[in-house]
Amino acid sequence: LSGIRQAKACISENKISRVEVNMGMPQFQPERIPIKAKVDIIPILNYPLVVKERQLALSLLSIGNPHAVNFLSGPVASFPLAEIGPEVERHPMFPQKINFEIARVLNRKKIEARIWERGVGETLACGSGACAIAIAAQLLGYTDRVVDIILPGGALTIYWDRVGEVLLTGSVEEVFIGEWLED
């Protein structure tokens, strides 16, 4: 639904070591996310939402799919994502459900995070989720244009100049070699 993405291989020692993907332009208009809420200011940053008696401050955007990012002051490992994630995902404010990210800024170049993906549950990594975290962090003034998002499945580097498309870069490794035999 978000269209074809352009990828560029980064080669080191005759092997692809990293891949950079153009993730497109972030969208901030409520109807493009989409959300059912009246908002006065776009982008939507620190939108208050109470879920299971927990006060959340959500930054809302779409980067090909909908995201709600909540920044924490403590470690992401202690956040009850399995309990809160499904409640945010299916909240009536989000007619197409939403991906929910929790993140903690470690410094201006590094954020730790966990992701609840709509229809899936907690995932080890998510490219659009990492981009949403980086975009929200930059808009809130927490980070610079380039930031590493540290996820349980590994680190992703996100670049956004606040004007154009978002670039995601991550390491790759060969996990399987096979041969297709036709009958």
Coordinates of N, CA and C in Angstrom, one line a residue:
L1 N 0.8 -1.2 0.0 CA 0.0 0.0 0.0 C 0.8 1.3 0.0
S2 N 2.0 1.2 0.6 CA 2.9 2.4 0.6 C 3.7 2.5 -0.6
G3 N 3.6 1.6 -1.5 CA 4.4 1.8 -2.8 C 5.7 1.0 -2.8
I4 N 6.4 1.1 -3.9 CA 7.7 0.5 -4.1 C 8.7 1.3 -3.4
R5 N 9.6 0.7 -2.7 CA 10.7 1.4 -2.0 C 12.0 1.1 -2.7
Q6 N 12.8 2.2 -2.8 CA 14.1 2.1 -3.5 C 15.1 1.7 -2.4
A7 N 16.0 0.7 -2.8 CA 17.0 0.2 -1.8 C 18.4 0.3 -2.5
K8 N 19.4 0.6 -1.7 CA 20.8 0.7 -2.2 C 21.7 -0.2 -1.4
A9 N 22.4 -1.0 -2.0 CA 23.3 -1.9 -1.3 C 24.7 -1.2 -1.0
C10 N 25.2 -1.4 0.2 CA 26.5 -0.9 0.6 C 27.4 -2.1 0.6
I11 N 28.4 -2.0 -0.2 CA 29.3 -3.2 -0.4 C 30.6 -3.0 0.4
S12 N 31.1 -4.0 1.1 CA 32.3 -4.0 1.8 C 33.0 -5.3 1.7
E13 N 34.2 -5.3 1.3 CA 35.0 -6.6 1.0 C 34.2 -7.5 0.1
N14 N 33.7 -6.9 -1.0 CA 33.0 -7.7 -2.0 C 31.7 -8.4 -1.5
K15 N 31.1 -7.9 -0.4 CA 29.9 -8.4 0.1 C 29.0 -7.3 0.4
I16 N 27.7 -7.5 0.3 CA 26.7 -6.5 0.8 C 26.7 -6.6 2.3
S17 N 27.1 -5.4 2.9 CA 27.1 -5.4 4.4 C 26.0 -4.6 5.0
R18 N 25.5 -3.6 4.3 CA 24.4 -2.8 4.7 C 23.5 -2.5 3.5
V19 N 22.2 -2.2 3.8 CA 21.3 -1.8 2.8 C 20.6 -0.5 3.3
E20 N 20.5 0.5 2.4 CA 19.8 1.7 2.7 C 18.5 1.7 1.9
V21 N 17.4 2.0 2.6 CA 16.0 2.0 2.0 C 15.4 3.4 2.1
N22 N 14.9 3.9 1.0 CA 14.1 5.1 1.0 C 12.7 4.8 1.5
M23 N 12.3 5.2 2.7 CA 11.0 4.9 3.3 C 9.9 5.8 2.9
G24 N 10.2 6.9 2.1 CA 9.2 7.8 1.7 C 9.0 9.0 2.6
M25 N 8.0 9.8 2.4 CA 7.7 11.0 3.1 C 6.8 10.7 4.3
P26 N 7.1 11.2 5.5 CA 6.2 11.0 6.6 C 4.9 11.9 6.4
Q27 N 3.8 11.4 6.9 CA 2.5 12.1 6.8 C 2.1 12.4 8.2
F28 N 1.6 13.6 8.4 CA 1.2 14.1 9.7 C -0.3 14.4 9.8
Q29 N -1.0 14.6 8.7 CA -2.4 15.0 8.7 C -3.3 13.8 9.3
P30 N -4.2 14.1 10.2 CA -5.0 13.1 10.9 C -5.7 12.1 9.9
E31 N -6.2 12.6 8.8 CA -6.8 11.7 7.8 C -5.8 10.8 7.1
R32 N -4.6 11.1 7.0 CA -3.6 10.3 6.4 C -3.0 9.3 7.3
I33 N -3.2 9.4 8.6 CA -2.6 8.4 9.6 C -3.4 7.1 9.5
P34 N -4.7 7.0 9.7 CA -5.7 7.9 10.0 C -6.0 7.8 11.5
I35 N -6.6 8.9 12.1 CA -7.1 8.9 13.5 C -8.4 9.6 13.5
K36 N -9.2 9.2 14.5 CA -10.5 9.9 14.8 C -10.3 10.8 16.0
A37 N -9.8 11.9 15.8 CA -9.6 12.9 16.9 C -9.5 14.3 16.3
K38 N -10.0 15.2 17.0 CA -9.9 16.6 16.6 C -8.6 17.2 17.1
V39 N -7.8 17.6 16.2 CA -6.5 18.2 16.7 C -6.3 19.6 16.1
D40 N -5.7 20.4 16.8 CA -5.5 21.8 16.4 C -4.1 22.1 15.8
I41 N -3.1 21.2 16.2 CA -1.8 21.5 15.7 C -1.2 20.2 15.1
I42 N -0.6 20.4 13.9 CA 0.0 19.3 13.1 C 1.5 19.7 13.0
P43 N 2.4 18.8 13.2 CA 2.3 17.4 13.6 C 1.7 17.2 15.0
I44 N 1.1 16.0 15.2 CA 0.5 15.7 16.5 C 1.6 15.1 17.4
L45 N 2.0 15.8 18.4 CA 3.0 15.4 19.3 C 2.5 15.4 20.7
N46 N 2.9 14.4 21.4 CA 2.5 14.2 22.9 C 1.0 14.3 23.1
Y47 N 0.2 13.6 22.2 CA -1.2 13.6 22.3 C -1.6 12.7 23.5
P48 N -2.4 13.2 24.5 CA -2.7 12.5 25.7 C -3.7 11.4 25.4
L49 N -3.3 10.2 25.9 CA -4.2 9.0 25.8 C -4.0 8.2 27.1
V50 N -5.1 7.8 27.7 CA -5.1 7.0 28.9 C -5.5 5.6 28.5
V51 N -4.6 4.6 28.8 CA -4.9 3.2 28.5 C -4.6 2.4 29.7
K52 N -5.6 1.7 30.2 CA -5.4 0.9 31.4 C -4.8 1.7 32.6
E53 N -5.3 2.9 32.8 CA -4.9 3.8 33.8 C -3.5 4.3 33.7
R54 N -2.9 4.1 32.5 CA -1.6 4.6 32.2 C -1.7 5.8 31.2
Q55 N -1.1 6.9 31.7 CA -1.1 8.1 30.8 C 0.0 8.0 29.8
L56 N -0.4 8.1 28.5 CA 0.6 8.0 27.4 C 0.6 9.4 26.7
A57 N 1.7 9.7 26.1 CA 1.9 11.0 25.3 C 2.3 10.5 24.0
L58 N 1.4 10.4 23.0 CA 1.6 9.8 21.7 C 1.9 10.8 20.7
S59 N 3.0 10.6 19.9 CA 3.3 11.3 18.7 C 2.8 10.5 17.6
L60 N 1.9 11.0 16.7 CA 1.2 10.3 15.7 C 1.6 10.7 14.3
L61 N 1.9 9.6 13.5 CA 2.3 9.9 12.1 C 2.1 8.6 11.3
S62 N 2.2 8.8 9.9 CA 2.2 7.6 9.0 C 3.5 7.7 8.2
I63 N 4.2 6.6 8.1 CA 5.3 6.4 7.1 C 5.0 5.2 6.3
G64 N 3.8 5.3 5.6 CA 3.3 4.2 4.8 C 2.3 3.3 5.6
N65 N 2.4 3.5 6.9 CA 1.4 2.8 7.8 C 1.4 3.6 9.1
P66 N 0.3 3.5 9.9 CA 0.1 4.3 11.0 C 1.0 4.0 12.3
H67 N 1.5 5.0 12.9 CA 2.3 4.8 14.1 C 2.0 5.8 15.2
A68 N 2.1 5.3 16.5 CA 1.9 6.0 17.7 C 3.2 5.8 18.5
V69 N 3.9 6.8 18.8 CA 5.2 6.7 19.5 C 5.1 7.3 20.9
N70 N 5.5 6.6 21.9 CA 5.5 7.1 23.3 C 6.9 7.0 23.8
F71 N 7.4 8.1 24.3 CA 8.7 8.2 24.9 C 8.6 8.0 26.4
L72 N 9.6 7.2 26.9 CA 9.7 6.9 28.3 C 10.9 7.5 28.9
S73 N 10.8 7.7 30.3 CA 12.0 8.2 31.0 C 12.9 7.0 31.5
G74 N 12.3 5.8 31.6 CA 13.0 4.6 32.1 C 13.2 3.6 31.0
P75 N 13.9 2.5 31.3 CA 14.2 1.5 30.3 C 13.0 0.9 29.7
V76 N 13.1 0.7 28.4 CA 11.9 0.1 27.6 C 11.7 -1.3 28.0
A77 N 12.7 -2.0 28.6 CA 12.5 -3.4 28.9 C 11.5 -3.6 30.0
S78 N 11.3 -2.6 30.9 CA 10.3 -2.7 32.0 C 8.9 -2.3 31.7
F79 N 8.7 -1.8 30.5 CA 7.3 -1.3 30.1 C 6.5 -2.6 29.7
P80 N 5.2 -2.6 30.2 CA 4.3 -3.8 30.0 C 3.7 -3.7 28.6
L81 N 4.5 -3.9 27.6 CA 4.1 -3.8 26.2 C 3.0 -4.8 25.8
A82 N 3.1 -6.1 26.3 CA 2.1 -7.1 26.0 C 0.8 -6.7 26.6
E83 N 0.7 -5.9 27.6 CA -0.6 -5.5 28.2 C -1.1 -4.2 27.5
I84 N -0.2 -3.2 27.3 CA -0.7 -1.9 26.8 C -0.7 -1.9 25.3
G85 N 0.2 -2.6 24.6 CA 0.2 -2.6 23.2 C -1.1 -3.0 22.5
P86 N -1.7 -4.1 22.8 CA -3.0 -4.4 22.2 C -4.1 -3.4 22.4
E87 N -4.1 -2.7 23.6 CA -5.1 -1.7 23.9 C -4.9 -0.5 23.0
V88 N -3.6 -0.1 22.8 CA -3.4 1.1 22.0 C -3.7 0.7 20.5
E89 N -3.2 -0.4 20.1 CA -3.4 -0.9 18.7 C -4.9 -0.8 18.3
R90 N -5.8 -1.3 19.2 CA -7.2 -1.4 18.9 C -8.1 -0.3 19.5
H91 N -7.4 0.8 19.9 CA -8.2 1.9 20.5 C -9.1 2.5 19.5
P92 N -10.4 2.8 19.8 CA -11.3 3.4 18.9 C -10.8 4.6 18.1
M93 N -9.8 5.3 18.7 CA -9.3 6.5 18.0 C -8.6 6.1 16.7
F94 N -8.2 4.9 16.5 CA -7.5 4.4 15.3 C -8.3 3.5 14.5
P95 N -9.0 4.0 13.5 CA -10.0 3.2 12.7 C -9.3 2.0 11.9
Q96 N -8.1 2.1 11.6 CA -7.4 1.0 10.9 C -6.3 0.4 11.8
K97 N -6.5 0.5 13.1 CA -5.6 0.1 14.1 C -4.3 0.8 14.0
I98 N -3.3 0.6 14.8 CA -2.1 1.4 14.8 C -0.9 0.6 15.4
N99 N 0.3 0.9 14.8 CA 1.5 0.3 15.4 C 1.9 1.2 16.6
F100 N 2.4 0.6 17.7 CA 2.7 1.3 18.9 C 4.2 1.1 19.3
E101 N 4.9 2.2 19.4 CA 6.3 2.1 19.7 C 6.5 2.8 21.1
I102 N 7.4 2.2 21.9 CA 7.8 2.8 23.1 C 9.3 3.0 22.9
A103 N 9.8 4.1 23.4 CA 11.2 4.5 23.1 C 11.8 5.3 24.3
R104 N 13.1 5.2 24.5 CA 13.8 6.0 25.5 C 15.0 6.6 24.8
V105 N 15.1 7.9 24.8 CA 16.3 8.5 24.2 C 17.5 8.3 25.2
L106 N 18.6 7.7 24.6 CA 19.8 7.5 25.4 C 20.7 8.7 25.3
N107 N 20.8 9.3 24.1 CA 21.5 10.5 23.8 C 21.0 11.0 22.5
R108 N 21.6 12.1 22.0 CA 21.1 12.7 20.7 C 21.3 11.8 19.5
K109 N 22.0 10.8 19.6 CA 22.3 9.9 18.5 C 21.8 8.4 18.7
K110 N 21.2 8.2 19.8 CA 20.8 6.8 20.1 C 19.6 6.7 20.9
I111 N 18.7 5.8 20.5 CA 17.4 5.5 21.2 C 17.2 4.0 21.3
E112 N 16.7 3.6 22.5 CA 16.3 2.2 22.6 C 14.8 2.1 22.5
A113 N 14.3 1.0 21.9 CA 12.9 0.9 21.6 C 12.4 -0.5 21.6
R114 N 11.1 -0.6 21.7 CA 10.4 -1.9 21.5 C 9.1 -1.5 20.7
I115 N 8.6 -2.5 19.9 CA 7.5 -2.2 19.0 C 6.4 -3.2 19.1
W116 N 5.2 -2.7 19.1 CA 4.0 -3.5 19.0 C 3.4 -3.3 17.7
E117 N 3.5 -4.3 16.8 CA 3.0 -4.1 15.4 C 1.5 -4.6 15.3
R118 N 0.7 -3.7 14.7 CA -0.7 -4.1 14.6 C -0.9 -5.4 13.8
G119 N -1.7 -6.2 14.4 CA -2.0 -7.5 13.8 C -1.0 -8.6 14.0
V120 N 0.1 -8.2 14.7 CA 1.2 -9.2 14.9 C 1.6 -9.3 16.3
G121 N 1.7 -8.2 17.1 CA 2.2 -8.2 18.4 C 3.6 -7.7 18.5
E122 N 4.3 -8.0 19.6 CA 5.7 -7.4 19.7 C 6.6 -8.1 18.7
T123 N 7.4 -7.3 18.0 CA 8.3 -7.7 17.0 C 9.7 -7.4 17.5
L124 N 10.7 -8.1 16.9 CA 12.1 -7.9 17.2 C 12.6 -6.6 16.5
A125 N 12.0 -6.3 15.4 CA 12.4 -5.0 14.7 C 11.3 -4.7 13.7
C126 N 11.3 -3.4 13.3 CA 10.3 -2.9 12.4 C 10.9 -1.6 11.7
G127 N 11.1 -1.7 10.4 CA 11.7 -0.5 9.7 C 10.9 0.7 9.8
S128 N 9.6 0.6 9.5 CA 8.7 1.8 9.6 C 8.6 2.3 11.0
G129 N 8.6 1.4 12.0 CA 8.5 1.7 13.4 C 9.7 2.5 13.8
A130 N 10.9 2.0 13.4 CA 12.1 2.7 13.7 C 12.1 4.1 13.1
C131 N 11.6 4.2 11.9 CA 11.5 5.6 11.3 C 10.6 6.5 12.0
A132 N 9.4 5.9 12.5 CA 8.5 6.7 13.2 C 9.1 7.3 14.5
I133 N 9.8 6.4 15.2 CA 10.5 6.8 16.4 C 11.5 8.0 16.1
A134 N 12.3 7.8 15.1 CA 13.3 8.8 14.8 C 12.6 10.1 14.4
I135 N 11.6 10.1 13.6 CA 10.8 11.3 13.2 C 10.3 12.0 14.4
A136 N 9.6 11.3 15.2 CA 9.0 11.9 16.4 C 10.0 12.5 17.3
A137 N 11.1 11.7 17.5 CA 12.2 12.2 18.4 C 12.8 13.5 17.8
Q138 N 13.0 13.6 16.6 CA 13.5 14.8 16.0 C 12.6 16.0 16.1
L139 N 11.3 15.7 15.8 CA 10.3 16.8 15.9 C 10.2 17.3 17.4
L140 N 10.4 16.5 18.3 CA 10.3 16.9 19.8 C 11.7 17.5 20.2
G141 N 12.7 17.5 19.3 CA 13.9 18.1 19.7 C 14.9 17.2 20.5
Y142 N 14.6 15.9 20.5 CA 15.4 15.0 21.3 C 16.7 14.6 20.6
T143 N 16.7 14.6 19.2 CA 17.8 14.0 18.5 C 18.2 14.8 17.3
D144 N 19.3 14.4 16.7 CA 19.8 15.1 15.5 C 19.2 14.4 14.2
R145 N 19.7 14.8 13.1 CA 19.1 14.2 11.8 C 19.4 12.7 11.6
V146 N 20.5 12.3 12.2 CA 20.9 10.8 12.1 C 20.8 10.2 13.5
V147 N 20.1 9.1 13.6 CA 19.9 8.5 14.9 C 19.9 7.0 14.8
D148 N 20.5 6.3 15.7 CA 20.4 4.8 15.7 C 19.3 4.4 16.7
I149 N 18.4 3.5 16.1 CA 17.3 3.0 16.9 C 17.7 1.6 17.3
I150 N 17.9 1.3 18.6 CA 18.3 0.0 19.1 C 17.1 -0.8 19.4
L151 N 16.9 -1.9 18.7 CA 15.7 -2.7 18.9 C 16.2 -4.1 19.4
P152 N 15.3 -4.9 19.9 CA 15.8 -6.3 20.3 C 16.4 -7.1 19.2
G153 N 16.0 -6.9 18.0 CA 16.6 -7.6 16.8 C 17.8 -7.0 16.2
G154 N 18.2 -5.8 16.7 CA 19.4 -5.1 16.1 C 19.2 -3.6 16.0
A155 N 20.2 -3.0 15.5 CA 20.2 -1.5 15.3 C 19.9 -1.1 13.9
L156 N 19.1 0.0 13.7 CA 18.8 0.6 12.5 C 19.2 2.0 12.5
T157 N 19.8 2.6 11.5 CA 20.1 4.0 11.4 C 19.2 4.7 10.6
I158 N 18.6 5.8 11.1 CA 17.6 6.6 10.4 C 18.1 8.0 10.1
Y159 N 17.9 8.5 8.9 CA 18.3 9.8 8.5 C 17.0 10.5 8.0
W160 N 16.8 11.7 8.5 CA 15.7 12.6 8.0 C 16.1 14.0 8.2
D161 N 15.9 14.8 7.1 CA 16.3 16.2 7.1 C 15.2 17.1 7.4
R162 N 14.0 16.6 7.9 CA 12.8 17.3 8.2 C 12.1 17.9 7.0
V163 N 12.6 17.6 5.8 CA 12.0 18.1 4.6 C 11.6 17.0 3.7
G164 N 12.5 16.1 3.4 CA 12.3 15.1 2.4 C 12.0 13.7 2.9
E165 N 12.4 12.8 2.2 CA 12.1 11.4 2.5 C 13.0 10.9 3.6
V166 N 12.6 9.8 4.3 CA 13.3 9.2 5.4 C 14.1 8.1 4.8
L167 N 15.4 8.0 5.2 CA 16.3 6.9 4.8 C 16.6 6.0 6.0
L168 N 16.4 4.7 5.8 CA 16.7 3.7 6.8 C 17.9 2.9 6.3
T169 N 18.9 2.6 7.2 CA 20.0 1.8 6.9 C 20.2 0.8 8.0
G170 N 20.4 -0.5 7.5 CA 20.6 -1.6 8.5 C 21.6 -2.6 7.9
S171 N 22.2 -3.3 8.8 CA 23.2 -4.3 8.4 C 22.4 -5.5 7.9
V172 N 23.1 -6.3 7.0 CA 22.5 -7.5 6.5 C 23.5 -8.6 6.6
E173 N 23.0 -9.8 6.6 CA 23.9 -11.0 6.5 C 23.2 -12.1 5.8
E174 N 24.0 -12.9 5.2 CA 23.5 -14.1 4.5 C 23.0 -15.1 5.5
V175 N 21.8 -15.6 5.3 CA 21.3 -16.6 6.2 C 21.0 -17.9 5.5
F176 N 20.9 -17.9 4.2 CA 20.6 -19.1 3.5 C 21.0 -19.0 2.0
I177 N 21.5 -20.1 1.5 CA 21.8 -20.2 0.1 C 21.0 -21.5 -0.4
G178 N 20.3 -21.3 -1.5 CA 19.6 -22.4 -2.0 C 19.5 -22.5 -3.5
E179 N 18.9 -23.5 -4.0 CA 18.8 -23.7 -5.4 C 17.4 -24.2 -5.7
W180 N 16.8 -23.5 -6.7 CA 15.4 -23.8 -7.1 C 15.5 -24.9 -8.2
L181 N 14.9 -26.0 -7.9 CA 14.9 -27.1 -8.9 C 13.5 -27.2 -9.5
E182 N 13.4 -27.1 -10.8 CA 12.1 -27.2 -11.5 C 11.8 -28.6 -11.8
D183 N 10.5 -29.0 -11.8 CA 10.1 -30.3 -12.1 C 10.2 -30.6 -13.6

